Amino acid sequence: MSAYNTIVAGLSASGLVLLGFVATHGQSDFHMSAAQMQATLQAKAEAALHDGDFGWATITMDGQVATITGNAPSDGAIAAAQQLVLTSAGPGGWLRGGIVRVETELTEATEVSVVSPFVWRATKTEGQDYILTGVVPSEALQTELATAAMSVMPNTLSDRTKLAEGAPDGDWGEIAKFGLTQLQKLDSGEARLTDRVLKVSGIAMDDANRIAVTAAVSNLSDPWQGIARISGPSLWTAEHIDGALVLSGSCETDADRAEIAQIAQTHFDGPIIDNMTVADTQYEDWIQGVRLGLPHFTQFESGEMAFEPEEIGFTFDGEASTSTLQFLREDMGKLEGDYAVTIDAEPVAVILEELQGVDLGDDPLQACQASFDLIMDANAVMFETGNAVISRESGITLDKIMAVSDTCAETLLFEVGGHTDTSGAREANMTLSQDRAQAVANYMRDAGFEAERLIVKGYGPDIPKTDNETPEGRAMNRRIEFTVQERSE
């Protein structure tokens, strides 16, 4: 024991001796030995940590001095745990019999990010395996949900959840457990809790289960909202499972099956499991929906694409980038015939690595402008040659534009400026730059941004970034720029 620890232990023992004296000769209610007192303080501190959801922390007592050990999620969590332990047995102090000091012996604190939206997801596969992904607010709830999953789903469980802050107030854990209970009644599917919205989707072969789950989820009370998307067996599905793309269901012909498999191989960078069969489906031209939608679905991070011809048509669930979802909507809008299309997927957060470690300052306008400048200097919105059609290769740039837009103050306006090089007639370049700027503004509007906060202006070749003497210079001058402005009263 170090000298410091020896002094602490000695002081603690002295404190307890003095405490015993006061208990004998004064008015204190403490009539217990030093060992009993230490055990009592430890029990109260452990109970406080448990009730406060500090599952990462372990407490040990040395007299009236507490030591917290563990892997803390953040500095804020350390401070909160210390305060909780310090007051767990009353106001503290040598004479009052409480905890007098809380020390820490912690591994390096791992900062937990604040996530919005706060998404947790449980998936039940056709093979009856269960996967937990997304984020949870504490280690204690992480353990509780895994235990709850095993209690209702005693099959293989893969828990890939991570800790994060940002969970809504209220019984978040109980709602997640409720979702697990409903998921257990499905043959396969997903329970996804996004902030205060629980969505349960999947397949239930049994009509009674389908009705029961739909009713239970739909009747969640405020402030929670329940959405049920429970269907019968799908004719054909594509699903992201454990890093693989799984194709299942019936195809009309061998040629259709081969074409679908080829679409998957062309667009998906990972293992493909082909469980498709060939059977007379008696449904016309549904493969056209697969041709339009599967290339985009392969880019989803998770989820299922399904075709149920009788009532639902094509459905898309899961998570994908904003641009992937937007391009999917555009292409599925071209589907001819009577099949409905439902795209009920969540956009995923975009990492803005260009902004990491950069001090953007405290002024909202300057910070927003600096963010746009850094993003657009490192990325470009590409267009088809000679026109204003945005290239699908610009998806990641568009995602970052939307992410930056969402971080800026709502009082700010954005001018979307289009610029060209000097090739061709000036009048044509002015028109082209205006049309391209408008195309970007239209994309932002269609992706959910407020149209009234967007200003569109085409500058043609009038404000070059560099000279137009080289192909590289002309390429730099063909660009989209954002200028941030205050909203005028």
Coordinates of N, CA and C in Angstrom, one line a residue, residues 359-367:
D359 N -11.9 24.2 -35.5 CA -12.6 25.1 -34.7 C -13.4 26.1 -35.6
L360 N -14.7 25.9 -35.6 CA -15.5 26.7 -36.5 C -16.0 28.1 -35.8
G361 N -15.6 28.3 -34.6 CA -15.9 29.6 -34.0 C -17.3 29.5 -33.4
D362 N -17.7 30.6 -32.7 CA -19.0 30.7 -32.0 C -20.1 31.4 -32.8
D363 N -19.7 32.1 -33.9 CA -20.7 32.9 -34.6 C -21.5 31.9 -35.5
P364 N -22.8 31.8 -35.4 CA -23.5 30.8 -36.2 C -23.3 30.9 -37.7
L365 N -23.4 32.2 -38.2 CA -23.2 32.4 -39.7 C -21.8 32.0 -40.1
Q366 N -20.8 32.4 -39.4 CA -19.4 32.1 -39.8 C -19.2 30.6 -39.7
A367 N -19.7 30.0 -38.7 CA -19.5 28.5 -38.5 C -20.1 27.8 -39.7

